Amino acid sequence: MTNEIQYQSSDGVATITLNRPSVLNALDDALMRGLRDALAQARADESVRALILTGAGRAFSAGADLNTTIPADGSLKAMDLGRLLRDRYNPIITGMRELPKPIISAVNGVAAGAGMSLALAGDIVLASRSATFMQAFVKIGLVPDAGSTWFLPRLAGDVRARALSMLGDRIDAESAERLGLVWKVHEDDQLLNEARALAAHMATQPTRAYGLIKEALNASSSNTLVAQLDLEADIQTKAGLTEDFHEGVTAFLEKRAPRFSGR
Ligand code: LHQ
């Protein structure tokens, strides 16, 4: 892993911290490689049952590092952004959505451009009261990427997706919550505690079911109802074969709290 990502794991929770605070955790190649590796590590480590993604310092992430997108000689021949997205950004967004473990985005400050996309790729998005969100792309002549054109209409609706994308306004955390981009807003000094408490809880829950919930929700956006009902039946077959389903029902019948193993 690179210095630009901090990875810490304990008690079933892996915390991944974007760590370039002097540039508001702008995303450069080393950070993106580190993030890819951190997600792979959390995926492979069976003891990890929930993840937190957050930023060091006063920002979550200011999006792509603009210092590295234009050649040093200032020529118009900027790097191939499409290739950069395909090679670096897109695998991370799909990797987050397909990771069979819950990811909590703890948005501790500004989330701009692809930094906002990254936040929205989490399963549960928490924000500090002073966090802000900005589809900054259009301000520099670009188009929302890293999933924002997919997430925004689904989360906020088409009218809001268009306004957010085309105006690039910086909105506060309460507005983001009202628009459906954020699950809960917490006081600044409580955000990480709240994220840790939620992750600690989720790390004791039926992890296989979480992975299957993600699979079902991922598919739902492009499925017909009939196809989704069929998929639910397949997925529930898998859930029904887990140790945690057995434990959940047994605990219910024995009138005690379940002890889920994640298997
Ligand atoms: C930065 C950045 C930054 C480098 C702040 N880069 N240094 C594009 C291309 C390639 C492929 C993938 O996809 C994309 C998609 C994108 O993400 S495009 C959108 C990129 N992001 C932006 O356009 C946002 C640019 N930043 C801002 O507008 C502001 O910094 C925000 C609104 C985020 C925060 O404003 P302030 O709180 O006033 O902070 P600041 O502007 O003073 O920034 C602090 C430092 O961070 C500053 O450096 P300095 O040396 O002056 O202290 C900035 O230059 C640096 N920084 N964002 N993206």
mmCIF file of C-alpha atoms and ligand atoms in Angstrom:
data_model
loop_
_atom_site.group_PDB
_atom_site.id
_atom_site.type_symbol
_atom_site.label_atom_id
_atom_site.label_comp_id
_atom_site.label_asym_id
_atom_site.label_seq_id
_atom_site.Cartn_x
_atom_site.Cartn_y
_atom_site.Cartn_z
ATOM 1 C CA MET A 1 0.000 0.000 0.000
ATOM 2 C CA THR A 2 1.111 3.616 -0.528
ATOM 3 C CA ASN A 3 1.448 6.368 2.112
ATOM 4 C CA GLU A 4 -1.474 8.072 0.435
ATOM 5 C CA ILE A 5 -3.824 5.519 1.923
ATOM 6 C CA GLN A 6 -3.959 4.583 5.587
ATOM 7 C CA TYR A 7 -5.350 1.134 6.310
ATOM 8 C CA GLN A 8 -6.216 0.052 9.793
ATOM 9 C CA SER A 9 -8.123 -3.039 10.815
ATOM 10 C CA SER A 10 -9.420 -4.146 14.211
ATOM 11 C CA ASP A 11 -12.437 -5.927 15.680
ATOM 12 C CA GLY A 12 -13.892 -6.797 12.295
ATOM 13 C CA VAL A 13 -13.736 -3.232 10.921
ATOM 14 C CA ALA A 14 -11.246 -1.962 8.321
ATOM 15 C CA THR A 15 -10.828 1.804 8.122
ATOM 16 C CA ILE A 16 -9.459 3.194 4.867
ATOM 17 C CA THR A 17 -8.356 6.826 5.044
ATOM 18 C CA LEU A 18 -7.591 8.934 1.962
ATOM 19 C CA ASN A 19 -4.400 10.615 3.087
ATOM 20 C CA ARG A 20 -3.228 13.654 1.091
ATOM 21 C CA PRO A 21 -4.601 16.336 3.406
ATOM 22 C CA SER A 22 -2.471 19.176 1.982
ATOM 23 C CA VAL A 23 -4.396 18.890 -1.331
ATOM 24 C CA LEU A 24 -7.744 17.943 0.239
ATOM 25 C CA ASN A 25 -7.111 14.258 -0.567
ATOM 26 C CA ALA A 26 -7.114 14.908 -4.308
ATOM 27 C CA LEU A 27 -6.971 11.599 -6.146
ATOM 28 C CA ASP A 28 -3.657 10.905 -7.853
ATOM 29 C CA ASP A 29 -2.322 7.658 -9.234
ATOM 30 C CA ALA A 30 -0.587 6.521 -6.033
ATOM 31 C CA LEU A 31 -3.718 7.168 -3.976
ATOM 32 C CA MET A 32 -5.931 5.309 -6.432
ATOM 33 C CA ARG A 33 -3.549 2.340 -6.536
ATOM 34 C CA GLY A 34 -3.456 2.350 -2.740
ATOM 35 C CA LEU A 35 -7.235 2.461 -2.554
ATOM 36 C CA ARG A 36 -7.511 -0.449 -4.989
ATOM 37 C CA ASP A 37 -5.060 -2.467 -2.847
ATOM 38 C CA ALA A 38 -6.809 -1.536 0.406
ATOM 39 C CA LEU A 39 -10.166 -2.692 -0.940
ATOM 40 C CA ALA A 40 -8.571 -5.949 -2.120
ATOM 41 C CA GLN A 41 -7.022 -6.470 1.315
ATOM 42 C CA ALA A 42 -10.341 -5.873 3.093
ATOM 43 C CA ARG A 43 -12.051 -8.221 0.687
ATOM 44 C CA ALA A 44 -9.524 -11.017 1.205
ATOM 45 C CA ASP A 45 -9.348 -10.700 5.008
ATOM 46 C CA GLU A 46 -12.120 -12.894 6.405
ATOM 47 C CA SER A 47 -11.925 -11.154 9.778
ATOM 48 C CA VAL A 48 -13.038 -7.861 8.141
ATOM 49 C CA ARG A 49 -16.848 -7.640 8.140
ATOM 50 C CA ALA A 50 -17.387 -3.885 7.644
ATOM 51 C CA LEU A 51 -15.385 -0.992 6.149
ATOM 52 C CA ILE A 52 -15.199 2.745 6.765
ATOM 53 C CA LEU A 53 -13.958 5.083 4.015
ATOM 54 C CA THR A 54 -12.996 8.573 5.173
ATOM 55 C CA GLY A 55 -10.520 11.391 4.533
ATOM 56 C CA ALA A 56 -7.596 12.778 6.550
ATOM 57 C CA GLY A 57 -7.698 16.446 7.544
ATOM 58 C CA ARG A 58 -10.498 18.839 6.616
ATOM 59 C CA ALA A 59 -11.701 17.142 3.397
ATOM 60 C CA PHE A 60 -13.123 13.844 2.233
ATOM 61 C CA SER A 61 -11.714 14.307 -1.268
ATOM 62 C CA ALA A 62 -11.507 17.188 -3.771
ATOM 63 C CA GLY A 63 -11.697 14.745 -6.678
ATOM 64 C CA ALA A 64 -9.114 14.061 -9.355
ATOM 65 C CA ASP A 65 -5.737 15.697 -8.765
ATOM 66 C CA LEU A 66 -5.788 18.548 -11.248
ATOM 67 C CA ASN A 67 -1.995 18.987 -11.046
ATOM 68 C CA THR A 68 -1.471 15.733 -12.900
ATOM 69 C CA THR A 69 -4.153 15.940 -15.599
ATOM 70 C CA ILE A 70 -2.506 18.477 -17.904
ATOM 71 C CA PRO A 71 1.039 18.032 -19.308
ATOM 72 C CA ALA A 72 3.787 20.123 -17.698
ATOM 73 C CA ASP A 73 4.326 22.050 -20.967
ATOM 74 C CA GLY A 74 0.727 23.286 -20.736
ATOM 75 C CA SER A 75 -0.218 21.841 -24.136
ATOM 76 C CA LEU A 76 -3.821 20.957 -24.805
ATOM 77 C CA LYS A 77 -2.903 17.318 -25.188
ATOM 78 C CA ALA A 78 -4.198 16.362 -21.747
ATOM 79 C CA MET A 79 -3.883 12.763 -20.656
ATOM 80 C CA ASP A 80 -6.465 10.310 -21.959
ATOM 81 C CA LEU A 81 -9.111 10.783 -19.283
ATOM 82 C CA GLY A 82 -11.220 7.902 -20.551
ATOM 83 C CA ARG A 83 -8.325 5.537 -20.161
ATOM 84 C CA LEU A 84 -7.605 6.872 -16.683
ATOM 85 C CA LEU A 85 -11.235 6.241 -15.738
ATOM 86 C CA ARG A 86 -11.254 2.729 -17.182
ATOM 87 C CA ASP A 87 -7.933 1.755 -15.629
ATOM 88 C CA ARG A 88 -8.147 3.385 -12.218
ATOM 89 C CA TYR A 89 -11.505 4.866 -11.229
ATOM 90 C CA ASN A 90 -14.093 2.484 -12.654
ATOM 91 C CA PRO A 91 -12.627 -0.698 -11.110
ATOM 92 C CA ILE A 92 -12.714 0.995 -7.709
ATOM 93 C CA ILE A 93 -16.347 2.062 -8.033
ATOM 94 C CA THR A 94 -17.473 -1.379 -9.225
ATOM 95 C CA GLY A 95 -15.181 -2.989 -6.660
ATOM 96 C CA MET A 96 -16.894 -1.053 -3.856
ATOM 97 C CA ARG A 97 -20.370 -1.932 -5.095
ATOM 98 C CA GLU A 98 -19.473 -5.607 -5.613
ATOM 99 C CA LEU A 99 -17.519 -6.032 -2.364
ATOM 100 C CA PRO A 100 -19.569 -8.533 -0.345
ATOM 101 C CA LYS A 101 -19.188 -6.465 2.830
ATOM 102 C CA PRO A 102 -20.796 -3.162 3.835
ATOM 103 C CA ILE A 103 -18.900 0.091 3.237
ATOM 104 C CA ILE A 104 -19.685 3.186 5.289
ATOM 105 C CA SER A 105 -18.605 6.468 3.680
ATOM 106 C CA ALA A 106 -17.797 8.903 6.494
ATOM 107 C CA VAL A 107 -17.737 12.210 4.625
ATOM 108 C CA ASN A 108 -15.770 14.472 6.948
ATOM 109 C CA GLY A 109 -15.457 17.547 4.713
ATOM 110 C CA VAL A 110 -15.745 18.568 1.087
ATOM 111 C CA ALA A 111 -16.487 15.769 -1.403
ATOM 112 C CA ALA A 112 -16.007 17.220 -4.885
ATOM 113 C CA GLY A 113 -15.927 15.740 -8.381
ATOM 114 C CA ALA A 114 -14.834 12.117 -8.366
ATOM 115 C CA GLY A 115 -14.443 12.485 -4.582
ATOM 116 C CA MET A 116 -18.221 12.859 -4.385
ATOM 117 C CA SER A 117 -18.652 9.830 -6.662
ATOM 118 C CA LEU A 118 -16.428 7.841 -4.329
ATOM 119 C CA ALA A 119 -18.521 8.874 -1.320
ATOM 120 C CA LEU A 120 -21.751 7.882 -3.086
ATOM 121 C CA ALA A 121 -20.344 4.468 -3.989
ATOM 122 C CA GLY A 122 -20.457 3.531 -0.292
ATOM 123 C CA ASP A 123 -23.438 1.546 1.020
ATOM 124 C CA ILE A 124 -24.242 3.894 3.876
ATOM 125 C CA VAL A 125 -23.213 7.530 3.510
ATOM 126 C CA LEU A 126 -22.717 9.533 6.696
ATOM 127 C CA ALA A 127 -21.635 13.178 6.663
ATOM 128 C CA SER A 128 -20.365 15.678 9.201
ATOM 129 C CA ARG A 129 -22.485 18.799 9.610
ATOM 130 C CA SER A 130 -19.807 20.931 7.922
ATOM 131 C CA ALA A 131 -19.286 18.526 4.997
ATOM 132 C CA THR A 132 -20.099 19.810 1.525
ATOM 133 C CA PHE A 133 -20.813 18.106 -1.788
ATOM 134 C CA MET A 134 -20.016 19.449 -5.224
ATOM 135 C CA GLN A 135 -20.336 18.088 -8.745
ATOM 136 C CA ALA A 136 -17.282 20.167 -9.581
ATOM 137 C CA PHE A 137 -16.712 18.584 -12.999
ATOM 138 C CA VAL A 138 -18.591 21.156 -15.061
ATOM 139 C CA LYS A 139 -16.597 23.997 -13.481
ATOM 140 C CA ILE A 140 -13.555 22.746 -15.386
ATOM 141 C CA GLY A 141 -15.398 21.729 -18.538
ATOM 142 C CA LEU A 142 -15.850 18.066 -17.680
ATOM 143 C CA VAL A 143 -18.747 15.712 -17.183
ATOM 144 C CA PRO A 144 -19.605 13.856 -13.955
ATOM 145 C CA ASP A 145 -17.768 10.543 -13.860
ATOM 146 C CA ALA A 146 -16.818 7.655 -11.571
ATOM 147 C CA GLY A 147 -20.510 6.782 -11.341
ATOM 148 C CA SER A 148 -22.060 10.177 -10.573
ATOM 149 C CA THR A 149 -24.313 10.175 -13.671
ATOM 150 C CA TRP A 150 -25.584 6.771 -12.502
ATOM 151 C CA PHE A 151 -25.879 7.521 -8.776
ATOM 152 C CA LEU A 152 -27.414 11.002 -8.913
ATOM 153 C CA PRO A 153 -30.635 10.338 -10.872
ATOM 154 C CA ARG A 154 -31.252 7.222 -8.816
ATOM 155 C CA LEU A 155 -30.602 8.874 -5.464
ATOM 156 C CA ALA A 156 -31.925 12.370 -6.017
ATOM 157 C CA GLY A 157 -34.126 12.103 -9.127
ATOM 158 C CA ASP A 158 -33.617 13.445 -12.630
ATOM 159 C CA VAL A 159 -34.477 17.106 -11.950
ATOM 160 C CA ARG A 160 -31.955 17.354 -9.144
ATOM 161 C CA ALA A 161 -29.326 15.285 -10.950
ATOM 162 C CA ARG A 162 -29.425 17.731 -13.858
ATOM 163 C CA ALA A 163 -29.201 20.814 -11.652
ATOM 164 C CA LEU A 164 -26.393 19.386 -9.519
ATOM 165 C CA SER A 165 -24.418 18.272 -12.596
ATOM 166 C CA MET A 166 -24.947 21.397 -14.696
ATOM 167 C CA LEU A 167 -24.643 24.067 -12.030
ATOM 168 C CA GLY A 168 -21.880 22.436 -9.969
ATOM 169 C CA ASP A 169 -23.162 24.207 -6.852
ATOM 170 C CA ARG A 170 -21.538 23.342 -3.546
ATOM 171 C CA ILE A 171 -24.306 22.054 -1.256
ATOM 172 C CA ASP A 172 -24.166 21.526 2.488
ATOM 173 C CA ALA A 173 -24.637 18.238 4.323
ATOM 174 C CA GLU A 174 -28.234 18.919 5.342
ATOM 175 C CA SER A 175 -29.189 19.642 1.743
ATOM 176 C CA ALA A 176 -27.434 16.440 0.690
ATOM 177 C CA GLU A 177 -29.428 14.537 3.307
ATOM 178 C CA ARG A 178 -32.657 16.146 2.100
ATOM 179 C CA LEU A 179 -31.820 15.170 -1.498
ATOM 180 C CA GLY A 180 -31.278 11.546 -0.486
ATOM 181 C CA LEU A 181 -27.516 11.556 -1.056
ATOM 182 C CA VAL A 182 -26.714 11.038 2.615
ATOM 183 C CA TRP A 183 -28.229 8.667 5.169
ATOM 184 C CA LYS A 184 -27.440 10.731 8.303
ATOM 185 C CA VAL A 185 -25.624 13.912 9.294
ATOM 186 C CA HIS A 186 -23.630 13.949 12.534
ATOM 187 C CA GLU A 187 -21.885 16.735 14.431
ATOM 188 C CA ASP A 188 -18.311 17.193 13.194
ATOM 189 C CA ASP A 189 -16.675 15.870 16.350
ATOM 190 C CA GLN A 190 -19.004 12.862 16.422
ATOM 191 C CA LEU A 191 -18.816 11.697 12.797
ATOM 192 C CA LEU A 192 -16.003 9.177 13.215
ATOM 193 C CA ASN A 193 -17.381 7.843 16.499
ATOM 194 C CA GLU A 194 -20.768 7.353 14.866
ATOM 195 C CA ALA A 195 -19.199 5.685 11.818
ATOM 196 C CA ARG A 196 -17.164 3.384 14.069
ATOM 197 C CA ALA A 197 -20.193 2.476 16.193
ATOM 198 C CA LEU A 198 -22.232 1.692 13.093
ATOM 199 C CA ALA A 199 -19.386 -0.334 11.556
ATOM 200 C CA ALA A 200 -18.858 -2.208 14.848
ATOM 201 C CA HIS A 201 -22.554 -3.093 14.871
ATOM 202 C CA MET A 202 -22.542 -4.153 11.222
ATOM 203 C CA ALA A 203 -19.441 -6.294 11.826
ATOM 204 C CA THR A 204 -21.552 -8.453 14.193
ATOM 205 C CA GLN A 205 -24.376 -8.908 11.698
ATOM 206 C CA PRO A 206 -24.945 -11.569 8.968
ATOM 207 C CA THR A 207 -22.163 -10.605 6.569
ATOM 208 C CA ARG A 208 -23.190 -13.043 3.846
ATOM 209 C CA ALA A 209 -26.665 -11.483 3.849
ATOM 210 C CA TYR A 210 -25.102 -8.027 3.453
ATOM 211 C CA GLY A 211 -23.157 -9.251 0.416
ATOM 212 C CA LEU A 212 -26.305 -10.767 -1.060
ATOM 213 C CA ILE A 213 -28.320 -7.580 -0.359
ATOM 214 C CA LYS A 214 -25.705 -5.645 -2.331
ATOM 215 C CA GLU A 215 -25.931 -8.163 -5.176
ATOM 216 C CA ALA A 216 -29.727 -7.839 -5.315
ATOM 217 C CA LEU A 217 -29.738 -4.040 -5.161
ATOM 218 C CA ASN A 218 -26.972 -3.794 -7.787
ATOM 219 C CA ALA A 219 -29.080 -5.826 -10.189
ATOM 220 C CA SER A 220 -32.407 -4.121 -9.438
ATOM 221 C CA SER A 221 -31.674 -0.940 -11.382
ATOM 222 C CA SER A 222 -31.614 -2.722 -14.724
ATOM 223 C CA ASN A 223 -33.990 -5.594 -14.007
ATOM 224 C CA THR A 224 -37.685 -5.946 -14.695
ATOM 225 C CA LEU A 225 -39.821 -6.822 -11.675
ATOM 226 C CA VAL A 226 -40.185 -10.363 -12.969
ATOM 227 C CA ALA A 227 -36.428 -10.788 -13.385
ATOM 228 C CA GLN A 228 -35.780 -9.238 -9.983
ATOM 229 C CA LEU A 229 -38.281 -11.567 -8.289
ATOM 230 C CA ASP A 230 -36.435 -14.472 -9.876
ATOM 231 C CA LEU A 231 -33.076 -13.109 -8.727
ATOM 232 C CA GLU A 232 -34.421 -12.638 -5.196
ATOM 233 C CA ALA A 233 -35.421 -16.300 -5.188
ATOM 234 C CA ASP A 234 -31.884 -17.325 -6.241
ATOM 235 C CA ILE A 235 -30.297 -15.023 -3.707
ATOM 236 C CA GLN A 236 -32.606 -16.083 -0.897
ATOM 237 C CA THR A 237 -31.724 -19.709 -1.649
ATOM 238 C CA LYS A 238 -28.098 -18.776 -0.925
ATOM 239 C CA ALA A 239 -29.017 -16.815 2.215
ATOM 240 C CA GLY A 240 -31.094 -19.758 3.423
ATOM 241 C CA LEU A 241 -28.031 -22.003 3.292
ATOM 242 C CA THR A 242 -25.873 -19.767 5.528
ATOM 243 C CA GLU A 243 -24.960 -20.576 9.130
ATOM 244 C CA ASP A 244 -26.238 -17.131 10.055
ATOM 245 C CA PHE A 245 -29.762 -17.871 8.811
ATOM 246 C CA HIS A 246 -29.776 -21.015 10.934
ATOM 247 C CA GLU A 247 -28.487 -19.045 13.920
ATOM 248 C CA GLY A 248 -30.964 -16.186 13.358
ATOM 249 C CA VAL A 249 -33.979 -18.475 13.382
ATOM 250 C CA THR A 250 -32.661 -20.596 16.260
ATOM 251 C CA ALA A 251 -32.016 -17.470 18.356
ATOM 252 C CA PHE A 252 -35.506 -16.170 17.581
ATOM 253 C CA LEU A 253 -37.133 -19.426 18.644
ATOM 254 C CA GLU A 254 -34.983 -19.574 21.787
ATOM 255 C CA LYS A 255 -35.897 -15.946 22.551
ATOM 256 C CA ARG A 256 -32.261 -14.797 22.724
ATOM 257 C CA ALA A 257 -30.020 -12.422 20.733
ATOM 258 C CA PRO A 258 -28.396 -14.042 17.674
ATOM 259 C CA ARG A 259 -24.624 -14.564 17.520
ATOM 260 C CA PHE A 260 -23.855 -14.178 13.828
ATOM 261 C CA SER A 261 -20.522 -15.539 12.596
ATOM 262 C CA GLY A 262 -20.651 -13.932 9.146
ATOM 263 C CA ARG A 263 -20.743 -17.365 7.515
HETATM 264 C C1 LHQ B 1 -6.303 20.475 -5.196
HETATM 265 C C2 LHQ B 1 -7.528 19.992 -5.660
HETATM 266 C C3 LHQ B 1 -7.533 19.105 -6.752
HETATM 267 C C4 LHQ B 1 -5.199 19.275 -6.803
HETATM 268 C C5 LHQ B 1 -7.929 21.310 -4.013
HETATM 269 N N1 LHQ B 1 -6.346 18.777 -7.295
HETATM 270 N N2 LHQ B 1 -5.140 20.113 -5.774
HETATM 271 C C6 LHQ B 1 -11.129 14.225 -13.749
HETATM 272 C C7 LHQ B 1 -9.921 13.967 -14.453
HETATM 273 C C8 LHQ B 1 -9.400 12.692 -14.593
HETATM 274 C C9 LHQ B 1 -9.964 11.548 -14.390
HETATM 275 C C10 LHQ B 1 -10.938 11.264 -13.436
HETATM 276 O O1 LHQ B 1 -11.989 12.099 -13.199
HETATM 277 C C11 LHQ B 1 -11.945 13.394 -13.136
HETATM 278 C C12 LHQ B 1 -13.054 13.843 -12.383
HETATM 279 C C13 LHQ B 1 -12.878 14.918 -11.375
HETATM 280 O O2 LHQ B 1 -12.805 14.654 -10.209
HETATM 281 S S1 LHQ B 1 -12.895 16.486 -12.001
HETATM 282 C C14 LHQ B 1 -13.080 17.481 -10.579
HETATM 283 C C15 LHQ B 1 -11.788 17.736 -9.894
HETATM 284 N N3 LHQ B 1 -11.990 18.552 -8.713
HETATM 285 C C16 LHQ B 1 -12.256 19.855 -8.753
HETATM 286 O O3 LHQ B 1 -12.388 20.472 -9.778
HETATM 287 C C17 LHQ B 1 -12.315 20.547 -7.431
HETATM 288 C C18 LHQ B 1 -11.159 21.510 -7.304
HETATM 289 N N4 LHQ B 1 -11.110 22.077 -5.955
HETATM 290 C C19 LHQ B 1 -11.950 23.039 -5.543
HETATM 291 O O4 LHQ B 1 -12.813 23.506 -6.241
HETATM 292 C C20 LHQ B 1 -11.756 23.521 -4.153
HETATM 293 O O5 LHQ B 1 -10.469 23.172 -3.740
HETATM 294 C C21 LHQ B 1 -12.767 22.930 -3.150
HETATM 295 C C22 LHQ B 1 -14.166 23.515 -3.438
HETATM 296 C C23 LHQ B 1 -12.828 21.401 -3.249
HETATM 297 C C24 LHQ B 1 -12.350 23.285 -1.728
HETATM 298 O O6 LHQ B 1 -12.126 24.686 -1.644
HETATM 299 P P1 LHQ B 1 -11.357 25.304 -0.373
HETATM 300 O O7 LHQ B 1 -11.882 24.715 0.858
HETATM 301 O O8 LHQ B 1 -11.399 26.792 -0.551
HETATM 302 O O9 LHQ B 1 -9.822 24.771 -0.495
HETATM 303 P P2 LHQ B 1 -8.698 25.276 -1.524
HETATM 304 O O10 LHQ B 1 -9.267 25.478 -2.876
HETATM 305 O O11 LHQ B 1 -7.933 26.389 -0.894
HETATM 306 O O12 LHQ B 1 -7.741 23.974 -1.598
HETATM 307 C C25 LHQ B 1 -6.745 23.680 -0.616
HETATM 308 C C26 LHQ B 1 -5.544 23.124 -1.330
HETATM 309 O O13 LHQ B 1 -5.907 21.907 -1.994
HETATM 310 C C27 LHQ B 1 -5.060 24.075 -2.424
HETATM 311 O O14 LHQ B 1 -3.664 23.972 -2.491
HETATM 312 P P3 LHQ B 1 -2.750 25.167 -1.896
HETATM 313 O O15 LHQ B 1 -1.337 24.763 -2.245
HETATM 314 O O16 LHQ B 1 -3.196 26.437 -2.543
HETATM 315 O O17 LHQ B 1 -3.005 25.145 -0.402
HETATM 316 C C28 LHQ B 1 -5.667 23.508 -3.677
HETATM 317 O O18 LHQ B 1 -4.953 23.802 -4.844
HETATM 318 C C29 LHQ B 1 -5.591 22.019 -3.391
HETATM 319 N N5 LHQ B 1 -6.577 21.286 -4.164
HETATM 320 N N6 LHQ B 1 -8.521 20.533 -4.894
HETATM 321 N N7 LHQ B 1 -8.672 18.573 -7.234
#
